[in-house]
Tab-separated table of C-alpha atoms and ligand atoms in Angstrom:
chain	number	residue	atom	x	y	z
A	1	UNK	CA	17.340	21.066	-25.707
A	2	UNK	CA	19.783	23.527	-24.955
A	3	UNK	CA	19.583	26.752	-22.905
A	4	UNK	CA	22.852	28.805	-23.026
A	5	UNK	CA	25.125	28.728	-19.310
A	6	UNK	CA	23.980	32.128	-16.911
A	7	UNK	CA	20.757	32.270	-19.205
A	8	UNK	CA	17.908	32.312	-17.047
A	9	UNK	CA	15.235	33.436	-19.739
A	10	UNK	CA	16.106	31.278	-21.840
A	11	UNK	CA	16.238	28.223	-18.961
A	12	UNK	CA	12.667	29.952	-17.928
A	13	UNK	CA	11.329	29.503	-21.488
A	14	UNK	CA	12.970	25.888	-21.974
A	15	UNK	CA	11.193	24.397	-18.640
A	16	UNK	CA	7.868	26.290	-19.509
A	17	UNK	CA	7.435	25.262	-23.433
A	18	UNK	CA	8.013	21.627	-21.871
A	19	UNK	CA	7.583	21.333	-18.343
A	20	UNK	CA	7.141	17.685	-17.452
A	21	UNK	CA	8.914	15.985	-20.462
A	22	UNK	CA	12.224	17.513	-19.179
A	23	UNK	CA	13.843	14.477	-17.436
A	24	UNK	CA	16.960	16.625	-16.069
A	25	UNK	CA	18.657	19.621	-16.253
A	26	UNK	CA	22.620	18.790	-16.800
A	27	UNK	CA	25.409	21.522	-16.809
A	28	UNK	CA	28.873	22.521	-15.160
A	29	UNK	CA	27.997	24.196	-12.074
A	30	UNK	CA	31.181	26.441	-12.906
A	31	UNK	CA	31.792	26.658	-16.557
A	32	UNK	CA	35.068	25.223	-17.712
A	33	UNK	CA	35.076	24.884	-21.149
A	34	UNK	CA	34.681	28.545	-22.051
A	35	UNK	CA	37.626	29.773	-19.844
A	36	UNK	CA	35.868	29.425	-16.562
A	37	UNK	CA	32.734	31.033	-15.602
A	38	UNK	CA	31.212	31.139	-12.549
A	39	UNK	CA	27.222	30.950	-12.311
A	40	UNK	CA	25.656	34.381	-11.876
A	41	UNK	CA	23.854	34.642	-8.182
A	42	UNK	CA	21.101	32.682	-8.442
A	43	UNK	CA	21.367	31.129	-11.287
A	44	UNK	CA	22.060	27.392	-9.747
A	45	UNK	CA	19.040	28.377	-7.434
A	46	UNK	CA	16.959	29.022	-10.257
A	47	UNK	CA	17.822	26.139	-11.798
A	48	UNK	CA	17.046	23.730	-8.560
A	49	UNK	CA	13.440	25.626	-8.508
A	50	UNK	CA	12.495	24.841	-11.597
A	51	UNK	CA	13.767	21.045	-11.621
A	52	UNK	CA	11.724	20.495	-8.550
A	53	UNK	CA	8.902	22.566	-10.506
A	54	UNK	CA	8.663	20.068	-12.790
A	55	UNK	CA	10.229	16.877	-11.118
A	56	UNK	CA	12.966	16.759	-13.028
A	57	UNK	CA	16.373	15.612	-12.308
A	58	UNK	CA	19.421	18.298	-12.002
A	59	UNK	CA	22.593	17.200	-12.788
A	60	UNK	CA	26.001	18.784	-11.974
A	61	UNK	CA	28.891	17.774	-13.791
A	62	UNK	CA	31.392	18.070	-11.412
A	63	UNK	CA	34.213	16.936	-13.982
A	64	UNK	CA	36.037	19.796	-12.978
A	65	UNK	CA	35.317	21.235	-10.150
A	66	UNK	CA	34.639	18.113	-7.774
A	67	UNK	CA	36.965	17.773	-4.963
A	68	UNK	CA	38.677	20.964	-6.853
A	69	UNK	CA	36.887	24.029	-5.353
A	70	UNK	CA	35.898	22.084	-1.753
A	71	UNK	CA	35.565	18.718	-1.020
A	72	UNK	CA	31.909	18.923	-2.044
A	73	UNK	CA	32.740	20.328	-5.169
A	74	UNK	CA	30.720	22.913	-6.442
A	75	UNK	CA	27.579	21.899	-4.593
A	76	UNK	CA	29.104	22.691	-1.248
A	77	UNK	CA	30.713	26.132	-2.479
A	78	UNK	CA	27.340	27.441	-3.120
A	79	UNK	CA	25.074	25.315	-1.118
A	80	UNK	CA	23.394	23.558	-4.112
A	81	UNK	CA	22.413	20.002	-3.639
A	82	UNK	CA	22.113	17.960	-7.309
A	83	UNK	CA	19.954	15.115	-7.917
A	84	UNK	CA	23.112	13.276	-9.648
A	85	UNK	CA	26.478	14.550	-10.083
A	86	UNK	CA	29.434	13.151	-12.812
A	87	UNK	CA	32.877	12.968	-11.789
A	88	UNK	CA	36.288	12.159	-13.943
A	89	UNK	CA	39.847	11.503	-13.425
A	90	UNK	CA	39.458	13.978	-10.416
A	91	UNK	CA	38.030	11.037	-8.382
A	92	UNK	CA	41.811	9.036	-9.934
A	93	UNK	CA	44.079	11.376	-8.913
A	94	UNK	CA	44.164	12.019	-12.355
A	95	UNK	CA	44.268	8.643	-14.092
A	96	UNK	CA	41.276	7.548	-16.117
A	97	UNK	CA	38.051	6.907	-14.523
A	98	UNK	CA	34.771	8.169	-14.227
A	99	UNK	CA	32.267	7.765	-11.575
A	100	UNK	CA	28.632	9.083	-10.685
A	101	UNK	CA	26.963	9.394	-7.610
A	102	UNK	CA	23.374	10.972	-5.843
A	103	UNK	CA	20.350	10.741	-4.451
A	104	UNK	CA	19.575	7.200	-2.769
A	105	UNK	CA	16.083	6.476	-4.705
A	106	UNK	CA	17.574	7.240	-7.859
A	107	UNK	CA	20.773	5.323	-7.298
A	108	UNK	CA	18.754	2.525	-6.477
A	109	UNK	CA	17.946	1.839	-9.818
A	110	UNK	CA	21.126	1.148	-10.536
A	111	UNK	CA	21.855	-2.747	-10.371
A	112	UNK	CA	21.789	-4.997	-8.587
A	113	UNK	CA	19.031	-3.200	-6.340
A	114	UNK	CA	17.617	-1.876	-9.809
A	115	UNK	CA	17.251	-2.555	-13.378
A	116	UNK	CA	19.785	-0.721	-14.723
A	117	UNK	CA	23.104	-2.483	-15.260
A	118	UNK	CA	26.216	-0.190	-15.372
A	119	UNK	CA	29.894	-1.395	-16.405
A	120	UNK	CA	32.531	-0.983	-18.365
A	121	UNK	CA	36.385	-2.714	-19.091
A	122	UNK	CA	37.833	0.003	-16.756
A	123	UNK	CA	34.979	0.275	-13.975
A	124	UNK	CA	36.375	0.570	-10.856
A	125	UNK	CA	39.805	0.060	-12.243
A	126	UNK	CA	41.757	-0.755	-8.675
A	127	UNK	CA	45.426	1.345	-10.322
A	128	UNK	CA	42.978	4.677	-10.926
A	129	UNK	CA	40.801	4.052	-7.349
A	130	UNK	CA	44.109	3.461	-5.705
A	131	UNK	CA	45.337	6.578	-6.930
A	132	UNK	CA	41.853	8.240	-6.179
A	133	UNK	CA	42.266	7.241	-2.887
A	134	UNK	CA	45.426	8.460	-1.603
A	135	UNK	CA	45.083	11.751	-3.521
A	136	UNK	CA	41.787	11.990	-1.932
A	137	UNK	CA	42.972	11.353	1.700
A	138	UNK	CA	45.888	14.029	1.444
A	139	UNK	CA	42.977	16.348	0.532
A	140	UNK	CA	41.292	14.666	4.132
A	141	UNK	CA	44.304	15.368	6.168
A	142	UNK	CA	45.553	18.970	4.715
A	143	UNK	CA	42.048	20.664	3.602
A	144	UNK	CA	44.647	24.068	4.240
A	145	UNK	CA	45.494	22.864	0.544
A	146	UNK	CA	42.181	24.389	-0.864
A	147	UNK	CA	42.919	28.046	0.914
A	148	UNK	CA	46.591	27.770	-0.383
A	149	UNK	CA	45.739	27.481	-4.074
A	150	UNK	CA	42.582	29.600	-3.808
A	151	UNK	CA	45.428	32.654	-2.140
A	152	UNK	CA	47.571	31.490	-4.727
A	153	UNK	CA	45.054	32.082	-7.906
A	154	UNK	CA	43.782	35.258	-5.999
A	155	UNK	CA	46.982	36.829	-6.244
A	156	UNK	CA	47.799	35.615	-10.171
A	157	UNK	CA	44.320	37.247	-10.624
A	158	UNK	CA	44.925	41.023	-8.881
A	159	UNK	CA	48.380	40.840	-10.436
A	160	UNK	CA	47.682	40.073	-14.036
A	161	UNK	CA	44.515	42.417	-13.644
A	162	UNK	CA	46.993	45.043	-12.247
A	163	UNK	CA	49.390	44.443	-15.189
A	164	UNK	CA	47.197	44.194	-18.278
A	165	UNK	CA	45.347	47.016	-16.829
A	166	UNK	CA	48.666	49.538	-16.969
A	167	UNK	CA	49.691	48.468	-20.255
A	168	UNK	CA	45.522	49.386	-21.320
A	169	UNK	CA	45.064	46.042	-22.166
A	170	UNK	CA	41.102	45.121	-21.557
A	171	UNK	CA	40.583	42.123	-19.870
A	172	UNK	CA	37.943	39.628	-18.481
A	173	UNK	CA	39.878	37.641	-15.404
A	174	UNK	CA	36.888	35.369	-14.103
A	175	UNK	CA	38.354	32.873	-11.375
A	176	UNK	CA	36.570	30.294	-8.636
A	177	UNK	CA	38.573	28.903	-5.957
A	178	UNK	CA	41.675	27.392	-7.846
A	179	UNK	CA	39.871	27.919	-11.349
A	180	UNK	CA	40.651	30.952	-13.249
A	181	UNK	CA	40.664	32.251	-16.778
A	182	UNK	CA	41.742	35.537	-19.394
A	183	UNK	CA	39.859	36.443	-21.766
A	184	UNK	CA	40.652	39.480	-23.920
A	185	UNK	CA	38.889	42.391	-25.499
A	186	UNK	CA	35.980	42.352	-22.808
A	187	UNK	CA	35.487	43.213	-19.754
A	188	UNK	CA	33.199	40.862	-18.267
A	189	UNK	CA	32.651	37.687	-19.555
A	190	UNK	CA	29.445	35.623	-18.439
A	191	UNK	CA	28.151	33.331	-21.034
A	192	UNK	CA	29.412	31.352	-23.927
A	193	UNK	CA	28.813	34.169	-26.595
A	194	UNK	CA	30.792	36.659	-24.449
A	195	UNK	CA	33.782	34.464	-24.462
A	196	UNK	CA	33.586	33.253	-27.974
A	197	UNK	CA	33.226	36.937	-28.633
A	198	UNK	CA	36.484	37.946	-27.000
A	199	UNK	CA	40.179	38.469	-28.839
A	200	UNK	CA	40.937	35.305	-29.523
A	201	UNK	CA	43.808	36.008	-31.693
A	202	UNK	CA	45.081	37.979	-28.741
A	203	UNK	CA	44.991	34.938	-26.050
A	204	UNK	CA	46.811	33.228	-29.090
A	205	UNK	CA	49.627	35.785	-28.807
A	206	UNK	CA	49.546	35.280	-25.355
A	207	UNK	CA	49.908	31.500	-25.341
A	208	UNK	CA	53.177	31.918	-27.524
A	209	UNK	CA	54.663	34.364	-25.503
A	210	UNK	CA	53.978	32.946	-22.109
A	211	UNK	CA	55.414	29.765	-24.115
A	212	UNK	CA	58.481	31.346	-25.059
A	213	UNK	CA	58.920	32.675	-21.508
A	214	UNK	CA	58.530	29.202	-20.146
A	215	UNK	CA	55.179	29.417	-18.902
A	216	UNK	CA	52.985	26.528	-20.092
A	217	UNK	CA	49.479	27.720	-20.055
A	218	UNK	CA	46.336	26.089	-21.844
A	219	UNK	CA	46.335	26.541	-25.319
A	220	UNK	CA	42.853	28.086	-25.396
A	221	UNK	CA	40.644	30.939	-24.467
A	222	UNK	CA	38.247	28.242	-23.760
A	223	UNK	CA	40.234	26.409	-21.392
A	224	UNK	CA	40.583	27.002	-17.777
A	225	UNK	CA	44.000	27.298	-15.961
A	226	UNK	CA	44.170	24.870	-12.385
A	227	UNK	CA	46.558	26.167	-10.192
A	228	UNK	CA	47.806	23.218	-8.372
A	229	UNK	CA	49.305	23.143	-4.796
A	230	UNK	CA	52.519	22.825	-5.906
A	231	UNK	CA	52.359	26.488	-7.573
A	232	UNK	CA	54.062	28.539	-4.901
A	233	UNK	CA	56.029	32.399	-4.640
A	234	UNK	CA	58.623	31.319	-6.920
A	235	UNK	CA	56.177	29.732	-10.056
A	236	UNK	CA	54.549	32.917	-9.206
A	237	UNK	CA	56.942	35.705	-9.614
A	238	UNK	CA	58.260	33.798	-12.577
A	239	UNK	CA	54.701	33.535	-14.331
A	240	UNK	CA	54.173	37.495	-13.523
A	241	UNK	CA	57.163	38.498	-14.774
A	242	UNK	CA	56.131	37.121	-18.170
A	243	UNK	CA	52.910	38.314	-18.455
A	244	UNK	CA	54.915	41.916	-17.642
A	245	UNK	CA	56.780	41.632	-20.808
A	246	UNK	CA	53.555	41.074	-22.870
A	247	UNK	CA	53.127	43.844	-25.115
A	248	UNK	CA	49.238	42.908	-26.445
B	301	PLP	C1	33.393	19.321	-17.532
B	301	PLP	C2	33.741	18.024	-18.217
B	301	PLP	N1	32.795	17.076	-18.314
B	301	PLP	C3	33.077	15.888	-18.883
B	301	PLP	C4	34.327	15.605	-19.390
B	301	PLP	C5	34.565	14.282	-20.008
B	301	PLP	O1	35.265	13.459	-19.143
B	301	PLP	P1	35.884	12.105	-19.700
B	301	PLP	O2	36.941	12.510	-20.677
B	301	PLP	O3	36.442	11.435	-18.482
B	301	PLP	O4	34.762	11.355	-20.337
B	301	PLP	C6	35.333	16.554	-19.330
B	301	PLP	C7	36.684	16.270	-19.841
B	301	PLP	O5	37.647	16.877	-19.470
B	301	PLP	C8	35.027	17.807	-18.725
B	301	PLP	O6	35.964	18.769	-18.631
């Protein structure tokens, strides 16, 4: 069952036409994988109501955005607790692992307390927690990181919004902490059919000329951009002065 991202009639219908059946509730607290989009006020709210309405389990997948917009992820940005929450390489300091993690009576039926056996070749793979581990700590010991990429993305975001709007360009910039996104021919963009319904051919312009500039973006509308802490003033001005040249 599927009830489209910032839909809350549709969620509303979903839990009511089946109520207790529904065993969880799974989603990207912030969208990622339609450009990013942030959840509209409320929404994760809603969504916590009606799990506990109906006792079932909601699940964040925090693939993205754990450790990335605070050190509780999402769930700590806007005060949501999840039943269960999925992370990926973020928990490897990028290198390939996967973890998941929650709520002590449902983790408990995980073995060896519970019946449910869980492994795999690369579980717990010591290279990837190693790497976890140390990227995790720096995070521990210089949490000024997650203000300095969250400046730096605010300012790519006024900028870009400042350029594209001289040149009459129209322009969805959606952005979360470090996350951000363009989307073209809209103005707002706050579900999957709004971004799907955007200019794609225009982003794809975009790519190849940011490209050609030497700016390496995603090479999708339906990606997100991470700015990383190593993005400073310079990577900045640079990126800027691209987009500048952009004629649409
Ligand atoms: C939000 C989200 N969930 C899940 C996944 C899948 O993760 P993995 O490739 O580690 O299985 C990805 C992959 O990037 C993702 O972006």
């Amino acid at each position: 069952l599927t009830a489209p991202f910032n839909d809350l009639e549709a969620l509303e219908r979903v839990v009511e036409q089946h109520g207790s059946e529904l065993a969880a509730i799974i989603l990207e607290p912030v969208a990622g994988n339609m450009g990013c989009v942030p959840p509209l006020p409320g929404y994760l709210a809603a969504l916590r109501s009606a799990c506990d309405r109906v006792g079932a389990l909601l699940i964040f997948d925090e693939v993205m955005t754990g450790f990335r917009l605070a050190p509780g992820g999402a769930q700590e940005l806007y005060g949501i607790e999840a039943d269960l929450v999925t992370y990926g390489k973020v928990i490897g300091g990028g290198m390939p692992i996967g973890a998941f993690g929650g709520r002590g009576d449902v983790m408990d039926h995980i073995a060896p307390t519970g019946k449910v056996y869980q492994a795999g070749t690369l579980s717990g793979n010591p290279v990837a927690v190693a790497a976890g581990y140390a990227t995790l700590k720096v995070l521990r010991d210089r949490p000024d990181i997650y203000g300095q990429v969250a400046e730096a993305t605010r300012i790519l975001h006024d900028e870009m919004l400042g350029i594209f709007t001289k040149k009459g360009i129209p322009v969805a910039i959606n952005r979360v902490g470090s996350m951000i996104s363009v989307h073209f021919g809209r103005e707002k963009v706050q579900r999957f059919d709004d971004a799907g319904s955007c200019d794609l051919e225009q982003f794809n312009r975009f790519f190849h000329h940011m490209l050609e500039g030497g700016v390496y973006l995603p090479p999708s509308a339906f990606e997100t951009w991470f700015i990383s802490a190593s993005i400073g003033g310079d990577e900045l001005d640079k990126t800027l002065e691209v987009v500048g040249n952009f004629e649409g």
